[in-house]
Every structure is written in structure tokens, then in C-alpha cells.
Amino acid sequence: MLEIQTPEAIMFWVLAPVAVLAALGMLLVKKAVHSALLLAWVMITLAIFYIAQDALFLGIVQIVVYTGAVMMLFLFILMLVGVDASDSLTETISGLRPIAITAAVGFGGLFVSLIGRATIGHKPYGLEIANSNGNVQGLAKELFSTYVWPFEVVSALLITAALGAMVLAHHQRTVARPTQREQSIARFRTGSLAGAAGLPNPGVYARHNAVDVPALLPDGTPAPNSISATLKARGDMLESQSFELSEVDNTVTEEK
Amino acid sequence: MSAYNYLYVSGLLFTIGAVGVVVRRNAIVVFMCVELMLNAANLTLVTFSRINGTLDGQIVAFFTMVVAACEVVVGLAIIVTIYRSRRSASIDDASLLKR
């Protein structure tokens, strides 16, 4: 009988509830980013479980592949699709949620009772003999002897997936890309001629040069299109009037 | 404590993932729940490997990881393509076959 020693038992009873709670939180939080972070935590916990169960190689691969690559890909796509696009938690199909929870309780109960029944009287062996030459060496020996054909097939699968992603991400242009000449012509034909030469720079020279202060026109009025629309929308625009040179001496003295 | 306790955790995680796939509507969250189910299956395989004293379970878990990586790549590409044409990542919006 494989008796698990105390350190692993402590590790298990600390991390297993945390993993289950994080998974539940992933289900319940509204924002997709929070779900992703909780899932990353579950995956790190599983990596610790693997290492604790003499699967050193898989534990490291779990961290590198899942928390490193897959979760970063998820976060990347979340950024692309819109981080603040939070899920509305109202149900569209009536009665879906109670049915799903009932089914889950039934399924989970079945699963747990099945494990409980299936394992009665069966003695686990442990991996001491299989890992006697080292976990990585043992896995490599299996992978390149018994499982060499699945290994090759999996490589074909990886290449196919990479190709598939490229095909799906490929974006066919429906109209030709405008050339620089066409853009220049369009700038003069449409809109005012004042904007054709480019927008004025922000900042009141000599007193304040930051990008959040609109430039002053020759008649002293601020030029609103000299600062970014984002700053305006956020309300971060400063009044340029306060930086005006009021006490400047603009009398012209005749030089001899 | 016996090694079987890992199987219970894995069963719970799998069930939670399955509920997430059914209940959540953001396509990316649904996808993450699928990942959770795959991870739970991997934990089962690693535990079985320990119980049986052979490395076959770990090899199968390794293959599962590769397949999951492929699935993530293609699935996320599909989500991005759908988002590009519909400006929405909700799985309720993509119901073109129903109408």
C-alpha cells in the first residue's frame, strides 16, 4: 500500500481546496481577465501536484506550456477582443443554469462515488521502480520506443494547427491599400485646407510645453485640434489661458 | 491520505469546467473552461500513472498537453475571426445556423 508521507498530505490539503475554490471563482467572476488569472493559478497548483506525484517532467512542462504559453495566449486574445467586454450574467436560455448545476451535481456525485468504489481494495504501486533511472530518462525511453508513432503523428498535428491558425488569421483585403499619393490627394480634396498641412502642435511655447495644453492661435484663442482627442475625452486637458504671457512687454522700440 | 484523493480533486475540477462550458457565454471563458477540463483529465492520468507504477499515464498526459496546445491555437484563431466579422465574442451571437 502506497502510504503518502505527511509533507505531501499537508501540501495536498492546503492546495487542493485552493485549486477547487479558484476553479469555482473562475466560473463565477464576471470579467474574463480575472477568470484567466484564476485559471493560471489552478494550472500552477496542478503543476505542483504533478511534481509531488513523481512526474517532474510533466510538472515543468505544465508550467512552461500552460501557464507560460497557453495562458499568455489567452490574455493576448483578451486584449485583442476587449478586456472590458464583461459577460452579462443574465441567462438567455431559461432554466439553463439550474439544469446545468443539477447535472453537474449528479455528474460529480457519480464520479466521486465511482472513484470511491473503484479504488476499494486496490493497492497503488508508486513510481519508484519506473523512475529509478530518472523521470525524464524513463519518459524519453517510452516516448522513443513504444510511443514513437504517436509522437510523429503529434508533430504532424502541431504543424497542421500552426497552418490552420495562419489560414484563419489571414485577412484578405477587399479594397486595395491606398497609396501615399492617393492619401495626399484625399487630404486636400476633403476637409479644410488648414488641416492638409498637418495639425498644430500642442503646448504654449516658453511657458508650458506639455501635450495636455492646447496651442494658442495667433489671435490668442486655444486651438482644440492641437491635442489628442483621448486626453480631451478623459478630461485631462489643461486650459492654456493660465499660461498666457499677460505681462509681456510687446512695445516695439526703435533701434538706432 | 492516499493517492486517490487526487482523483477526487480532478473529478471536481472536471465538473466545474463542464458547468462553465454550459453556463458562461463569453467564448474565451468557455474555452478556458475546456482547458480546465483537459487539465483535470491530465491530473487523473498522472495519478493513474502513479497508482499503476508505470510511466504510460504520464506519456498520455504529455500527448494531451500537445493536443490542448493545438486546440488553443486553432480555437483562439476562430474566436478572433468571429470577433473580427461580428464585433462580439459572445457565443449566443454566433447562431447563424439556427435561422
XYZ file of C-alpha atoms in Angstrom:
355
model
C 0.000 0.000 0.000
C 1.360 3.346 -1.020
C 1.241 5.485 2.081
C 1.664 9.162 1.415
C 4.003 10.887 3.808
C 2.995 13.900 5.828
C 4.588 16.743 3.770
C 2.696 15.729 0.683
C -0.507 15.343 2.672
C -0.125 18.867 4.054
C 0.636 20.187 0.573
C -2.418 18.410 -0.774
C -4.841 19.618 1.889
C -3.621 23.191 1.503
C -3.512 23.357 -2.285
C -6.444 21.165 -3.309
C -9.155 23.346 -1.697
C -7.447 26.435 -3.068
C -7.435 24.925 -6.567
C -11.114 23.977 -6.359
C -12.012 27.418 -4.994
C -10.035 29.118 -7.762
C -11.830 26.988 -10.349
C -15.184 27.924 -8.804
C -14.148 31.570 -8.802
C -13.248 31.266 -12.453
C -16.812 30.166 -13.051
C -18.342 32.972 -11.008
C -16.303 36.114 -11.691
C -17.650 38.476 -14.280
C -14.523 39.662 -16.025
C -12.713 37.351 -18.398
C -9.295 38.610 -17.269
C -9.987 37.559 -13.686
C -11.096 34.152 -14.965
C -7.805 33.840 -16.843
C -5.734 34.710 -13.776
C -7.654 32.233 -11.599
C -7.173 29.539 -14.243
C -3.445 30.281 -14.277
C -3.422 29.698 -10.535
C -5.262 26.373 -10.936
C -2.690 25.333 -13.519
C 0.242 26.213 -11.250
C -1.381 24.153 -8.482
C -1.711 21.224 -10.858
C 1.969 21.571 -11.760
C 2.823 21.278 -8.048
C 0.592 18.193 -7.852
C 2.430 16.628 -10.790
C 5.829 17.250 -9.229
C 4.583 15.850 -5.927
C 3.434 12.720 -7.758
C 6.883 11.941 -9.219
C 6.020 13.476 -12.596
C 8.787 16.063 -12.584
C 8.932 16.476 -16.355
C 5.182 16.983 -16.698
C 5.191 19.474 -13.833
C 7.770 21.631 -15.561
C 6.033 21.235 -18.931
C 2.754 22.214 -17.295
C 4.260 25.483 -16.096
C 6.079 26.214 -19.352
C 3.299 25.218 -21.745
C 0.140 26.060 -19.821
C 0.880 28.987 -17.551
C 3.621 30.233 -19.831
C 2.322 29.833 -23.355
C -1.378 28.979 -23.288
C -2.442 31.459 -20.603
C -0.388 34.240 -22.159
C -2.083 33.468 -25.478
C -5.438 33.716 -23.724
C -4.545 37.068 -22.179
C -3.247 38.278 -25.520
C -6.512 37.386 -27.254
C -8.436 39.006 -24.396
C -6.540 42.217 -25.028
C -7.338 41.940 -28.733
C -11.021 41.179 -28.258
C -11.537 43.732 -25.492
C -10.653 43.409 -21.845
C -13.677 45.275 -20.553
C -16.127 43.218 -22.595
C -17.517 41.574 -19.482
C -20.036 38.796 -19.629
C -23.568 39.707 -18.682
C -24.545 37.027 -16.215
C -28.236 37.041 -17.054
C -29.287 33.765 -18.588
C -30.631 33.822 -22.122
C -31.932 30.252 -22.224
C -34.493 29.953 -19.435
C -33.729 27.325 -16.833
C -30.271 26.641 -18.214
C -28.426 27.412 -15.023
C -30.435 25.254 -12.570
C -30.373 22.367 -15.055
C -26.608 22.748 -15.532
C -25.976 22.827 -11.786
C -28.234 19.819 -11.176
C -26.496 17.882 -13.913
C -23.113 18.901 -12.506
C -24.021 17.746 -9.008
C -25.243 14.455 -10.440
C -22.168 14.012 -12.588
C -19.791 14.956 -9.784
C -21.552 12.629 -7.359
C -21.375 9.802 -9.867
C -17.698 10.493 -10.487
C -16.774 10.633 -6.808
C -18.744 7.516 -5.908
C -17.236 5.719 -8.905
C -13.707 6.537 -7.767
C -14.613 5.517 -4.228
C -15.956 2.162 -5.381
C -13.270 1.505 -7.995
C -10.394 2.004 -5.614
C -11.562 -0.106 -2.700
C -9.032 -2.841 -2.049
C -6.742 -1.829 -4.865
C -3.161 -1.110 -3.889
C -1.305 1.722 -5.623
C 2.272 0.915 -6.566
C 4.118 4.226 -6.774
C 6.712 5.198 -9.339
C 9.941 4.316 -7.508
C 10.840 1.457 -9.874
C 9.681 3.211 -13.060
C 11.570 6.360 -12.128
C 14.716 4.545 -10.975
C 16.745 5.925 -13.901
C 15.191 9.368 -13.577
C 11.772 10.570 -14.674
C 12.939 12.326 -17.835
C 15.051 9.352 -18.918
C 12.170 6.950 -18.298
C 9.735 9.115 -20.256
C 12.219 9.504 -23.115
C 12.733 5.756 -23.303
C 8.976 5.154 -23.511
C 8.400 8.037 -25.913
C 11.029 6.943 -28.417
C 10.304 3.223 -28.284
C 6.679 2.303 -27.599
C 5.129 5.659 -28.411
C 7.308 6.760 -31.321
C 4.476 6.560 -33.873
C 2.019 8.688 -31.827
C 4.894 11.093 -31.261
C 5.364 11.524 -35.015
C 1.617 11.914 -35.546
C 1.534 14.600 -32.868
C 4.260 16.512 -34.688
C 2.100 16.456 -37.829
C -0.799 17.714 -35.706
C 1.286 20.625 -34.412
C 2.265 21.659 -37.941
C -1.364 21.404 -39.069
C -2.508 23.548 -36.150
C 0.095 26.212 -36.938
C -1.004 26.244 -40.575
C -4.659 26.365 -39.556
C -4.058 29.344 -37.295
C -2.247 31.122 -40.101
C -5.080 30.451 -42.548
C -7.701 31.627 -40.044
C -5.778 34.743 -39.081
C -5.126 35.665 -42.701
C -7.102 38.722 -43.658
C -7.982 39.226 -47.286
C -8.119 42.857 -48.384
C -11.312 43.719 -50.214
C -10.089 47.117 -51.389
C -6.565 47.995 -52.428
C -4.360 49.699 -49.857
C -4.363 53.479 -50.585
C -1.020 54.748 -51.802
C 0.702 57.760 -50.304
C -0.236 59.811 -53.350
C -3.923 58.919 -53.032
C -3.861 59.750 -49.327
C -2.296 63.127 -50.077
C -4.892 63.920 -52.742
C -7.722 62.864 -50.430
C -6.381 65.111 -47.694
C -6.597 68.162 -49.959
C -9.923 67.268 -51.607
C -11.842 66.552 -48.398
C -11.818 68.619 -45.261
C -10.348 72.035 -44.813
C -7.169 73.175 -46.388
C -5.887 74.151 -42.934
C -5.695 70.527 -41.873
C -3.965 69.395 -45.024
C -0.595 70.586 -43.846
C -0.936 68.707 -40.567
C -2.477 69.640 -37.236
C -0.870 72.258 -34.991
C 1.421 71.068 -32.207
C 0.238 71.230 -28.605
C 1.798 73.381 -25.936
C 2.126 77.089 -25.273
C 5.669 77.766 -26.082
C 8.070 79.183 -23.481
C 5.631 78.798 -20.578
C 4.314 75.254 -20.862
C 5.160 72.643 -23.417
C 3.214 69.570 -22.296
C 0.921 67.677 -24.670
C -2.152 68.328 -22.500
C -2.219 72.081 -23.202
C -3.725 73.255 -26.467
C -1.683 75.579 -28.611
C -2.647 79.216 -28.902
C -3.609 80.594 -32.251
C -2.191 83.975 -33.360
C -5.296 85.737 -32.039
C -4.834 84.206 -28.576
C -7.616 81.606 -28.722
C -6.719 77.956 -27.995
C -6.580 75.539 -30.920
C -8.629 72.493 -29.777
C -7.384 70.185 -32.525
C -3.814 70.576 -31.342
C -4.219 67.990 -28.575
C -5.202 64.353 -28.692
C -8.912 63.510 -28.593
C -8.218 60.882 -25.919
C -6.893 63.494 -23.494
C -9.926 65.643 -24.187
C -12.311 62.744 -23.565
C -10.548 61.832 -20.313
C -10.779 65.442 -19.144
C -7.031 65.741 -18.817
C -6.852 68.867 -20.961
C -5.470 71.965 -19.237
C -6.569 75.491 -20.035
C -3.908 77.305 -21.994
C -5.219 80.673 -20.809
C -3.417 80.276 -17.487
C -0.085 80.053 -19.247
C -0.633 83.157 -21.338
C 2.028 85.812 -21.185
C -0.043 88.694 -19.868
C 2.728 90.910 -18.649
C 4.846 90.603 -21.721
C 6.201 93.866 -22.995
C 5.275 93.987 -26.648
C 6.086 97.600 -27.343
C 8.425 97.964 -30.233
C 11.463 100.023 -29.516
C 13.247 101.621 -32.343
C 16.873 100.719 -32.520
C 19.341 103.199 -33.682
C -4.099 10.189 2.873
C -3.898 8.068 -0.247
C -3.063 8.944 -3.833
C -6.720 8.501 -4.736
C -7.522 11.911 -3.274
C -6.023 13.481 -6.371
C -8.702 11.725 -8.404
C -11.443 13.391 -6.379
C -9.881 16.814 -6.968
C -9.634 16.076 -10.648
C -13.280 14.992 -10.759
C -14.337 18.225 -9.075
C -12.257 20.338 -11.438
C -13.665 18.491 -14.445
C -17.227 19.039 -13.240
C -16.605 22.747 -12.631
C -15.136 23.056 -16.117
C -18.146 21.311 -17.646
C -20.560 23.661 -15.849
C -18.505 26.604 -17.090
C -18.763 25.443 -20.687
C -22.542 25.269 -20.395
C -23.199 28.378 -18.302
C -20.709 31.033 -19.413
C -21.278 32.878 -22.668
C -18.036 34.687 -23.381
C -16.317 32.452 -25.944
C -12.908 32.930 -24.337
C -14.163 31.957 -20.883
C -15.879 28.897 -22.372
C -12.573 28.000 -23.948
C -10.736 28.410 -20.662
C -13.244 26.052 -19.051
C -12.418 23.477 -21.748
C -8.758 23.917 -20.796
C -9.679 23.308 -17.166
C -11.385 20.040 -18.138
C -8.314 18.941 -20.093
C -6.100 19.766 -17.131
C -8.336 17.769 -14.804
C -8.056 14.790 -17.164
C -4.274 15.209 -17.119
C -4.231 15.094 -13.331
C -6.187 11.835 -13.498
C -3.685 10.376 -15.950
C -0.696 11.363 -13.820
C -2.349 9.872 -10.734
C -3.153 6.647 -12.601
C 0.469 6.503 -13.694
C 1.493 6.616 -10.058
C -1.105 4.095 -8.973
C -0.126 1.601 -11.674
C 3.598 2.133 -11.272
C 4.210 2.702 -14.992
C 5.003 5.822 -16.979
C 2.316 5.275 -19.648
C -0.132 7.628 -17.964
C 2.425 10.408 -17.984
C 3.103 9.825 -21.688
C -0.612 10.107 -22.461
C -0.812 13.276 -20.348
C 2.081 14.650 -22.371
C 0.212 13.947 -25.614
C -2.890 15.569 -24.143
C -0.874 18.707 -23.477
C 0.287 18.824 -27.101
C -3.252 18.341 -28.384
C -4.505 21.014 -25.974
C -1.884 23.443 -27.268
C -3.020 22.806 -30.865
C -6.633 23.210 -29.804
C -5.890 26.549 -28.142
C -4.101 27.855 -31.221
C -6.885 26.961 -33.644
C -9.709 27.811 -31.239
C -8.398 31.256 -30.444
C -7.846 31.912 -34.147
C -11.507 31.019 -34.730
C -12.601 33.328 -31.895
C -10.542 36.185 -33.347
C -12.006 35.562 -36.814
C -15.562 35.554 -35.455
C -14.839 38.665 -33.419
C -13.472 40.398 -36.490
C -16.625 39.795 -38.500
C -19.214 40.227 -35.729
C -17.536 42.525 -33.191
C -18.659 40.208 -30.407
C -17.141 37.288 -28.531
C -20.441 36.060 -27.130
C -21.343 32.544 -28.169
C -25.042 33.438 -28.246
C -24.488 35.822 -31.133
C -22.984 33.192 -33.406
C -26.244 31.373 -34.111
C -26.334 31.708 -37.865
C -27.247 28.051 -38.470
C -30.398 28.385 -36.382
C -32.006 30.967 -38.628
